[in-house]
Amino acid sequence: MAKMEDKTTFNLTKPIRCIVKLGGAAITCKNELEKINEENLEIVSSQLRESMFAGSGSQQINGMDWSKRPGRSEIECNIDDFEGHGFLDSSSFVVVHGAGSFGHFQASKSGVHKGGLNQSLVKAGFVATRISVNLRFYSVLFFFPGCSSFFF
């Protein structure tokens, strides 16, 4: 009787510690064309950086109550405050975010939700929507200096 070989392979990667979704309505001004809500995004980006640093060493990981909406004076974040930490441990974080006021206006005006890829207006609508969503992506990325890999 032939001996069967075990061909199981294991991928030893660092597990994801946290998945965060930044809702489009929370990080943009939903009723204004392509406008980021800088105050909300500044607060949440500061909290995420704080959480990433907490997990990068042997320190205790602080709990974070995401249901609280702190005022601007409660959280101040200066990237220079993190100078001694080396690099951000963003490899265990996944951040996804909604489009909010980016893309929805273009998609609605061109009727992409109705289909009809044979129509030039719909094709142009897909292009305009994608450009707008890319603009939102880079606008959000601005609030996470040194963390570009954290979004890819």
Backbone as a printed PyTorch tensor [residue, N CA C, xyz], in Angstrom:
tensor([[[  0.8340,  -1.1670,   0.0000],
         [  0.0000,   0.0000,   0.0000],
         [  0.8880,   1.2420,   0.0000]],

        [[  0.6320,   2.1480,  -0.9050],
         [  1.4480,   3.3590,  -1.0400],
         [  1.1310,   4.3510,   0.0790]],

        [[  2.1950,   4.9810,   0.5410],
         [  2.0410,   5.9700,   1.5960],
         [  1.6160,   7.3030,   0.9720]],

        [[  0.5680,   7.9320,   1.4990],
         [  0.0920,   9.2150,   0.9700],
         [  0.8950,  10.3460,   1.5940]],

        [[  1.3060,  11.2670,   0.7440],
         [  2.0430,  12.4290,   1.2320],
         [  1.0750,  13.5380,   1.6200]],

        [[  1.4120,  14.2120,   2.6910],
         [  0.6120,  15.3650,   3.1080],
         [  1.1530,  16.5900,   2.3860]],

        [[  0.3740,  17.1460,   1.4820],
         [  0.8030,  18.3100,   0.7090],
         [  0.1940,  19.6000,   1.2430]],

        [[ -0.1900,  19.5830,   2.4960],
         [ -0.7600,  20.7760,   3.1040],
         [  0.3370,  21.8140,   3.2870]],

        [[  0.0450,  23.0320,   2.8800],
         [  0.9880,  24.1290,   3.0990],
         [  0.3470,  25.1420,   4.0300]],

        [[  1.1720,  25.7910,   4.7830],
         [  0.6950,  26.7940,   5.7210],
         [  1.3080,  28.1330,   5.3630]],

        [[  0.4850,  29.1420,   5.4070],
         [  0.9460,  30.4980,   5.1740],
         [  1.0670,  31.1740,   6.5310]],

        [[  2.2730,  31.3320,   7.0140],
         [  2.4920,  31.9100,   8.3310],
         [  2.6120,  33.4200,   8.2150]],

        [[  1.4920,  34.0840,   8.2600],
         [  1.4890,  35.5380,   8.2080],
         [  0.9000,  36.0760,   9.4960]],

        [[  1.1860,  37.3240,   9.7290],
         [  0.6760,  37.9730,  10.9220],
         [ -0.8410,  38.1200,  10.7980]],

        [[ -1.5860,  37.7330,  11.8100],
         [ -3.0480,  37.8230,  11.7110],
         [ -3.5200,  39.2780,  11.7310]],

        [[ -4.6670,  39.4970,  11.1410],
         [ -5.2710,  40.8260,  11.1720],
         [ -5.8520,  41.0380,  12.5570]],

        [[ -5.4730,  42.1300,  13.1790],
         [ -5.9450,  42.4250,  14.5220],
         [ -7.2340,  43.2440,  14.5060]],

        [[ -7.4040,  44.0280,  13.4540],
         [ -8.5240,  44.9460,  13.4650],
         [ -8.9340,  45.3170,  12.0440]],

        [[-10.2340,  45.2860,  11.7760],
         [-10.7810,  45.7900,  10.5210],
         [-11.6840,  46.9570,  10.8870]],

        [[-11.4310,  48.0980,  10.2780],
         [-12.2060,  49.2960,  10.5690],
         [-12.8310,  49.7970,   9.2770]],

        [[-14.1250,  50.0700,   9.3230],
         [-14.7830,  50.6890,   8.1680],
         [-15.1220,  52.1220,   8.5270]],

        [[-14.5840,  53.0260,   7.7310],
         [-14.9250,  54.4290,   7.8740],
         [-16.0860,  54.6880,   6.9210]],

        [[-17.2640,  54.8740,   7.4580],
         [-18.4430,  55.0860,   6.6200],
         [-18.3290,  56.3640,   5.8100]],

        [[-18.7870,  56.3060,   4.5750],
         [-18.7220,  57.4730,   3.7000],
         [-19.4160,  58.6910,   4.2800]],

        [[-20.5520,  58.4840,   4.9400],
         [-21.2830,  59.6040,   5.5340],
         [-20.5430,  60.1850,   6.7390]],

        [[-19.6790,  59.3930,   7.3670],
         [-18.9350,  59.8610,   8.5330],
         [-17.6800,  60.6350,   8.1480]],

        [[-17.0840,  60.3110,   7.0080],
         [-15.8160,  60.9550,   6.6450],
         [-15.9610,  61.9770,   5.5280]],

        [[-17.1690,  62.1230,   4.9910],
         [-17.4070,  63.1480,   3.9710],
         [-18.6330,  63.9560,   4.3630]],

        [[-18.7980,  65.0780,   3.7030],
         [-20.0180,  65.8760,   3.8470],
         [-20.9410,  65.3950,   2.7390]],

        [[-21.8030,  64.4730,   3.0690],
         [-22.5620,  63.6970,   2.0850],
         [-23.3890,  64.5410,   1.1170]],

        [[-23.8440,  65.6970,   1.5390],
         [-24.6780,  66.5330,   0.6760],
         [-23.8850,  67.5550,  -0.1310]],

        [[-22.5560,  67.5120,  -0.0350],
         [-21.7110,  68.4350,  -0.7860],
         [-20.7900,  67.6250,  -1.6880]],

        [[-20.7040,  68.0240,  -2.9300],
         [-19.9030,  67.3060,  -3.9190],
         [-18.4380,  67.2300,  -3.5010]],

        [[-17.9290,  66.0120,  -3.3570],
         [-16.5140,  65.7290,  -3.1110],
         [-15.9050,  66.5760,  -1.9960]],

        [[-16.5350,  66.5340,  -0.8310],
         [-16.0270,  67.2900,   0.3130],
         [-15.7780,  66.3430,   1.4800]],

        [[-14.5310,  66.3150,   1.9380],
         [-14.1210,  65.5060,   3.0910],
         [-14.5440,  66.2140,   4.3770]],

        [[-15.0240,  65.4560,   5.3540],
         [-15.3100,  65.9940,   6.6770],
         [-13.9970,  65.9090,   7.4580]],

        [[-13.2060,  66.9530,   7.3490],
         [-11.8490,  66.9320,   7.9070],
         [-11.8370,  66.7540,   9.4140]],

        [[-12.7880,  67.3390,  10.1030],
         [-12.8040,  67.2250,  11.5620],
         [-13.0020,  65.7720,  11.9950]],

        [[-14.0040,  65.0960,  11.4260],
         [-14.2280,  63.6840,  11.7790],
         [-13.0520,  62.8090,  11.3720]],

        [[-12.5260,  63.0410,  10.1810],
         [-11.4240,  62.2170,   9.6930],
         [-10.1580,  62.4360,  10.5190]],

        [[ -9.9410,  63.6540,  10.9650],
         [ -8.7850,  63.9360,  11.8230],
         [ -8.8970,  63.1720,  13.1420]],

        [[-10.0830,  63.1500,  13.7140],
         [-10.2970,  62.4490,  14.9860],
         [-10.0740,  60.9460,  14.8270]],

        [[-10.7150,  60.3510,  13.8300],
         [-10.6080,  58.8960,  13.6740],
         [ -9.2000,  58.4810,  13.2540]],

        [[ -8.5330,  59.2750,  12.4360],
         [ -7.1670,  58.9130,  12.0430],
         [ -6.2300,  58.9790,  13.2400]],

        [[ -6.4520,  59.9420,  14.1140],
         [ -5.6560,  60.0370,  15.3380],
         [ -5.8780,  58.8130,  16.2250]],

        [[ -7.1330,  58.3910,  16.3550],
         [ -7.4410,  57.2150,  17.1720],
         [ -6.8310,  55.9500,  16.5770]],

        [[ -6.8660,  55.8280,  15.2670],
         [ -6.2850,  54.6440,  14.6240],
         [ -4.7690,  54.6150,  14.7840]],

        [[ -4.1150,  55.7590,  14.6200],
         [ -2.6570,  55.7930,  14.8210],
         [ -2.3170,  55.4130,  16.2580]],

        [[ -3.0840,  55.9360,  17.2060],
         [ -2.8580,  55.6080,  18.6180],
         [ -2.9980,  54.1050,  18.8450]],

        [[ -3.9890,  53.5150,  18.2500],
         [ -4.2190,  52.0810,  18.3990],
         [ -3.1040,  51.2710,  17.7480]],

        [[ -2.6220,  51.7100,  16.5990],
         [ -1.5260,  50.9960,  15.9300],
         [ -0.2660,  51.0260,  16.7700]],

        [[  0.0340,  52.1720,  17.3690],
         [  1.2250,  52.2590,  18.2050],
         [  1.0840,  51.4020,  19.4430]],

        [[ -0.1040,  51.3230,  19.9850],
         [ -0.3260,  50.5170,  21.1860],
         [ -0.0040,  49.0590,  20.9200]],

        [[ -0.2080,  48.5990,  19.6900],
         [  0.0460,  47.2050,  19.3590],
         [  1.4220,  46.9410,  18.8080]],

        [[  2.2540,  47.9860,  18.6510],
         [  3.5480,  47.7800,  18.0070],
         [  4.6430,  47.3600,  18.9760]],

        [[  4.4090,  47.4810,  20.2630],
         [  5.4230,  47.0900,  21.2270],
         [  4.8420,  46.1120,  22.2220]],

        [[  5.4710,  46.0600,  23.3750],
         [  4.9810,  45.1340,  24.3870],
         [  4.0250,  45.8220,  25.3570]],

        [[  3.6740,  47.0920,  25.0450],
         [  2.7700,  47.7970,  25.9370],
         [  1.3880,  47.1460,  25.9140]],

        [[  0.6350,  47.4680,  26.9300],
         [ -0.7400,  46.9790,  26.9930],
         [ -1.5510,  47.6980,  25.9160]],

        [[ -2.4310,  46.9730,  25.2550],
         [ -3.2790,  47.5740,  24.2350],
         [ -4.4560,  48.2350,  24.9250]],

        [[ -4.5840,  49.5270,  24.6880],
         [ -5.6650,  50.2750,  25.3120],
         [ -6.9840,  49.9840,  24.6200]],

        [[ -8.0350,  49.8600,  25.4100],
         [ -9.3630,  49.7200,  24.8280],
         [ -9.8060,  51.0560,  24.2620]],

        [[-10.6070,  51.0160,  23.2180],
         [-11.0860,  52.2590,  22.6240],
         [-12.5910,  52.1580,  22.4550]],

        [[-13.3010,  53.1210,  22.9860],
         [-14.7450,  53.1430,  22.8400],
         [-15.0790,  53.9810,  21.6230]],

        [[-15.3440,  53.3010,  20.5080],
         [-15.5920,  53.9960,  19.2450],
         [-16.9630,  54.6440,  19.2170]],

        [[-17.8100,  54.3670,  20.2050],
         [-19.1390,  54.9660,  20.2040],
         [-19.1150,  56.4010,  20.6990]],

        [[-18.0450,  56.7990,  21.3810],
         [-17.9410,  58.1690,  21.8830],
         [-17.5110,  59.0890,  20.7540]],

        [[-18.0540,  60.2730,  20.7480],
         [-17.6750,  61.2760,  19.7530],
         [-16.9620,  62.4000,  20.4950]],

        [[-15.6490,  62.3010,  20.6130],
         [-14.9250,  63.3200,  21.3690],
         [-14.9370,  64.6550,  20.6420]],

        [[-14.8890,  65.7110,  21.4360],
         [-14.7700,  67.0430,  20.8530],
         [-13.3620,  67.2560,  20.3430]],

        [[-13.1780,  68.2360,  19.5120],
         [-11.8850,  68.5120,  18.8970],
         [-10.7890,  68.7100,  19.9500]],

        [[-11.1380,  69.3210,  21.0850],
         [-10.1280,  69.5920,  22.1060],
         [ -9.6920,  68.3390,  22.8600]],

        [[-10.4790,  67.2650,  22.7950],
         [-10.1330,  66.0540,  23.5270],
         [ -9.0150,  65.2610,  22.8700]],

        [[ -8.9340,  65.2970,  21.5580],
         [ -7.9130,  64.5280,  20.8580],
         [ -7.1090,  65.4640,  19.9800]],

        [[ -5.8650,  65.5950,  20.2970],
         [ -4.9450,  66.3570,  19.4620],
         [ -3.8560,  65.3990,  19.0180]],

        [[ -3.5430,  65.4060,  17.7710],
         [ -2.5450,  64.4820,  17.2580],
         [ -1.5250,  65.2470,  16.4430]],

        [[ -0.2910,  65.1380,  16.8450],
         [  0.8020,  65.7300,  16.1020],
         [  1.7340,  64.5770,  15.7530]],

        [[  2.0150,  64.3970,  14.4770],
         [  2.8280,  63.2540,  14.0470],
         [  4.1990,  63.2490,  14.7260]],

        [[  4.7000,  64.4280,  15.1210],
         [  5.9910,  64.5000,  15.8060],
         [  5.9480,  63.8190,  17.1750]],

        [[  4.7640,  63.7090,  17.7710],
         [  4.6310,  63.0420,  19.0660],
         [  4.9780,  61.5590,  18.9930]],

        [[  4.9820,  60.9960,  17.7820],
         [  5.2160,  59.5670,  17.6040],
         [  6.6310,  59.2660,  17.1140]],

        [[  7.5090,  60.2360,  17.1800],
         [  8.8510,  60.1140,  16.6050],
         [  9.6390,  58.9200,  17.1270]],

        [[  9.5960,  58.6310,  18.4010],
         [ 10.3920,  57.5570,  18.9710],
         [  9.8550,  56.1610,  18.7330]],

        [[  8.7620,  56.0270,  18.0310],
         [  8.1250,  54.7250,  17.8540],
         [  8.6080,  53.9520,  16.6360]],

        [[  9.5190,  54.5100,  15.8730],
         [ 10.0070,  53.7940,  14.6950],
         [  9.0240,  53.8510,  13.5580]],

        [[  8.2770,  52.7960,  13.3600],
         [  7.3200,  52.7620,  12.2600],
         [  5.9500,  52.3710,  12.7910]],

        [[  4.9610,  52.6840,  12.0110],
         [  3.6080,  52.2950,  12.3820],
         [  3.4140,  50.8170,  12.1000]],

        [[  2.8710,  50.1010,  13.0450],
         [  2.5780,  48.6890,  12.8340],
         [  1.1980,  48.5820,  12.2030]],

        [[  1.1390,  48.9480,  10.9350],
         [ -0.1490,  48.9610,  10.2570],
         [ -0.4600,  47.6300,   9.5920]],

        [[  0.4650,  46.6800,   9.6480],
         [  0.2690,  45.4220,   8.9340],
         [ -0.8800,  44.5920,   9.4970]],

        [[ -1.2680,  44.8240,  10.7320],
         [ -2.3600,  44.0410,  11.3020],
         [ -3.6920,  44.7840,  11.2370]],

        [[ -3.7030,  45.9180,  10.5620],
         [ -4.9150,  46.7170,  10.4190],
         [ -5.3830,  46.7260,   8.9750]],

        [[ -6.6870,  46.6500,   8.8040],
         [ -7.2920,  46.8360,   7.4870],
         [ -8.3100,  47.9530,   7.6480]],

        [[ -8.1980,  48.9630,   6.8090],
         [ -9.1510,  50.0650,   6.8340],
         [ -9.8430,  50.1270,   5.4870]],

        [[-11.1530,  50.1260,   5.5260],
         [-11.9540,  50.2970,   4.3170],
         [-12.8260,  51.5220,   4.5450]],

        [[-13.2400,  52.1390,   3.4690],
         [-14.0710,  53.3260,   3.6460],
         [-15.0520,  53.4770,   2.5030]],

        [[-16.1830,  54.0720,   2.8430],
         [-17.2310,  54.3050,   1.8650],
         [-16.9310,  55.5280,   1.0230]],

        [[-17.7100,  55.7140,  -0.0210],
         [-17.4820,  56.8230,  -0.9520],
         [-18.0790,  58.1290,  -0.4510]],

        [[-19.1870,  58.0600,   0.2660],
         [-19.8160,  59.2870,   0.7460],
         [-20.1740,  60.2090,  -0.4010]],

        [[-19.6990,  61.4410,  -0.3400],
         [-20.0410,  62.4250,  -1.3760],
         [-19.1580,  62.3040,  -2.6160]],

        [[-18.3320,  61.2930,  -2.6680],
         [-17.4620,  61.0660,  -3.8240],
         [-18.0400,  59.9260,  -4.6600]],

        [[-18.3330,  60.1870,  -5.8970],
         [-18.8000,  59.1480,  -6.8010],
         [-20.3030,  59.0500,  -6.9460]],

        [[-21.0360,  59.2840,  -5.8770],
         [-22.4870,  59.1210,  -5.9380],
         [-23.1510,  60.1270,  -6.8810]],

        [[-22.6990,  61.3650,  -6.8500],
         [-23.2880,  62.3800,  -7.7240],
         [-23.0680,  62.0170,  -9.1930]],

        [[-21.8360,  61.6240,  -9.5200],
         [-21.5000,  61.2760, -10.8990],
         [-22.2840,  60.0560, -11.3680]],

        [[-22.3660,  59.0560, -10.5140],
         [-23.0900,  57.8340, -10.8800],
         [-24.5700,  58.1200, -11.1020]],

        [[-25.1310,  58.9440, -10.2540],
         [-26.5490,  59.2670, -10.3610],
         [-26.8530,  60.0690, -11.6280]],

        [[-26.0460,  61.0810, -11.9000],
         [-26.2750,  61.9410, -13.0750],
         [-26.1520,  61.1740, -14.3840]],

        [[-25.2580,  60.2070, -14.4330],
         [-25.0220,  59.4820, -15.6880],
         [-25.8560,  58.2120, -15.8100]],

        [[-26.5570,  57.8370, -14.7500],
         [-27.4370,  56.6780, -14.8040],
         [-26.7330,  55.3380, -14.8140]],

        [[-25.5610,  55.2460, -14.1890],
         [-24.8340,  53.9720, -14.2060],
         [-25.6090,  52.8620, -13.4950]],

        [[-26.4620,  53.2260, -12.5650],
         [-27.2410,  52.2190, -11.8270],
         [-28.2810,  51.5280, -12.7070]],

        [[-28.5550,  52.0910, -13.8690],
         [-29.5390,  51.5030, -14.7840],
         [-28.9060,  50.5590, -15.7980]],

        [[-27.5830,  50.5210, -15.8280],
         [-26.8990,  49.6930, -16.8230],
         [-26.8120,  50.4300, -18.1500]],

        [[-26.6280,  49.6780, -19.2120],
         [-26.5480,  50.2930, -20.5340],
         [-25.1450,  50.7180, -20.9140]],

        [[-24.2020,  49.7860, -20.7940],
         [-22.8140,  50.1100, -21.1260],
         [-22.6160,  50.4820, -22.5910]],

        [[-23.6090,  50.2580, -23.4120],
         [-23.4920,  50.6340, -24.8190],
         [-23.7400,  52.1340, -25.0170]],

        [[-24.1680,  52.8290, -23.9730],
         [-24.4190,  54.2720, -24.0600],
         [-23.1860,  55.0400, -23.5950]],

        [[-22.8100,  56.0460, -24.3690],
         [-21.5920,  56.7980, -24.0420],
         [-21.7280,  57.5590, -22.7230]],

        [[-22.9200,  58.0310, -22.3720],
         [-23.1080,  58.7390, -21.1040],
         [-22.8370,  57.8110, -19.9160]],

        [[-23.2820,  56.5720, -20.0100],
         [-23.0650,  55.6040, -18.9290],
         [-21.5800,  55.2620, -18.8250]],

        [[-20.9220,  55.0550, -19.9590],
         [-19.4730,  54.7880, -19.9390],
         [-18.7290,  55.9510, -19.2990]],

        [[-19.0830,  57.1650, -19.7020],
         [-18.4440,  58.3520, -19.1210],
         [-18.7540,  58.4480, -17.6270]],

        [[-19.9410,  58.0150, -17.2410],
         [-20.3140,  58.0260, -15.8290],
         [-19.4570,  57.0990, -14.9920]],

        [[-19.1430,  55.9130, -15.5300],
         [-18.2470,  54.9940, -14.8240],
         [-16.8630,  55.6160, -14.6440]],

        [[-16.3700,  56.2590, -15.6850],
         [-15.0530,  56.9010, -15.6130],
         [-15.0770,  58.0300, -14.5840]],

        [[-16.0900,  58.8850, -14.6460],
         [-16.1900,  60.0110, -13.7110],
         [-16.3350,  59.5270, -12.2670]],

        [[-17.0960,  58.4610, -12.0750],
         [-17.2790,  57.8980, -10.7370],
         [-15.9560,  57.3720, -10.1970]],

        [[-15.2270,  56.6570, -11.0230],
         [-13.9320,  56.1000, -10.6040],
         [-12.9350,  57.2040, -10.2640]],

        [[-12.8870,  58.2430, -11.0780],
         [-11.9800,  59.3670, -10.8090],
         [-12.3340,  60.0100,  -9.4720]],

        [[-13.6090,  60.2020,  -9.2170],
         [-14.0560,  60.8170,  -7.9720],
         [-13.7020,  59.9520,  -6.7630]],

        [[-13.9230,  58.6540,  -6.8760],
         [-13.6130,  57.7450,  -5.7700],
         [-12.1030,  57.6930,  -5.5240]],

        [[-11.3060,  57.7440,  -6.5820],
         [ -9.8460,  57.8040,  -6.4040],
         [ -9.4380,  59.0820,  -5.6890]],

        [[-10.0760,  60.1870,  -6.0220],
         [ -9.7890,  61.4490,  -5.3440],
         [-10.0830,  61.3190,  -3.8510]],

        [[-11.1980,  60.6830,  -3.5000],
         [-11.5390,  60.4560,  -2.0960],
         [-10.4790,  59.5990,  -1.4130]],

        [[-10.0350,  58.5560,  -2.0990],
         [ -9.0140,  57.6650,  -1.5460],
         [ -7.7610,  58.4510,  -1.1610]],

        [[ -7.2680,  59.2690,  -2.0840],
         [ -6.0460,  60.0270,  -1.8000],
         [ -6.2860,  61.1180,  -0.7690]],

        [[ -7.4910,  61.6480,  -0.7050],
         [ -7.8200,  62.6340,   0.3240],
         [ -7.7980,  61.9940,   1.7060]],

        [[ -8.3110,  60.7750,   1.8240],
         [ -8.3000,  60.0510,   3.0990],
         [ -6.8720,  59.6590,   3.4670]],

        [[ -6.1070,  59.2070,   2.5050],
         [ -4.7320,  58.7780,   2.7430],
         [ -3.8840,  59.8970,   3.3380]],

        [[ -4.1840,  61.1340,   2.9810],
         [ -3.4750,  62.3030,   3.5070],
         [ -3.5120,  62.3420,   5.0360]],

        [[ -4.5730,  61.8310,   5.6350],
         [ -4.7300,  61.8710,   7.0850],
         [ -3.9690,  60.7510,   7.7950]],

        [[ -3.3120,  59.8790,   7.0300],
         [ -2.5490,  58.7750,   7.6020],
         [ -1.1100,  58.8220,   7.0920]],

        [[ -0.3340,  59.8570,   7.4690],
         [  1.0420,  59.9420,   6.9740],
         [  1.8610,  58.7300,   7.4120]],

        [[  2.6290,  58.1900,   6.4870],
         [  3.4760,  57.0450,   6.7940],
         [  2.7450,  55.7200,   6.8000]],

        [[  1.4910,  55.6960,   6.4050],
         [  0.6880,  54.4700,   6.4780],
         [  0.1490,  54.0560,   5.1210]],

        [[  0.8130,  54.3600,   4.0430],
         [  0.2270,  54.0710,   2.7330],
         [ -0.0440,  52.5870,   2.5370]],

        [[  0.7870,  51.7120,   3.0950],
         [  0.5570,  50.2800,   2.9110],
         [ -0.6820,  49.8220,   3.6570]],

        [[ -1.1180,  50.6040,   4.5900],
         [ -2.2400,  50.2890,   5.4350],
         [ -3.5490,  50.3200,   4.6540]],

        [[ -3.5410,  50.9160,   3.4630],
         [ -4.7460,  50.9920,   2.6480],
         [ -4.7180,  50.0520,   1.4570]],

        [[ -3.6280,  49.3480,   1.2390],
         [ -3.5500,  48.5140,   0.0390],
         [ -3.6470,  47.0580,   0.3820]]])
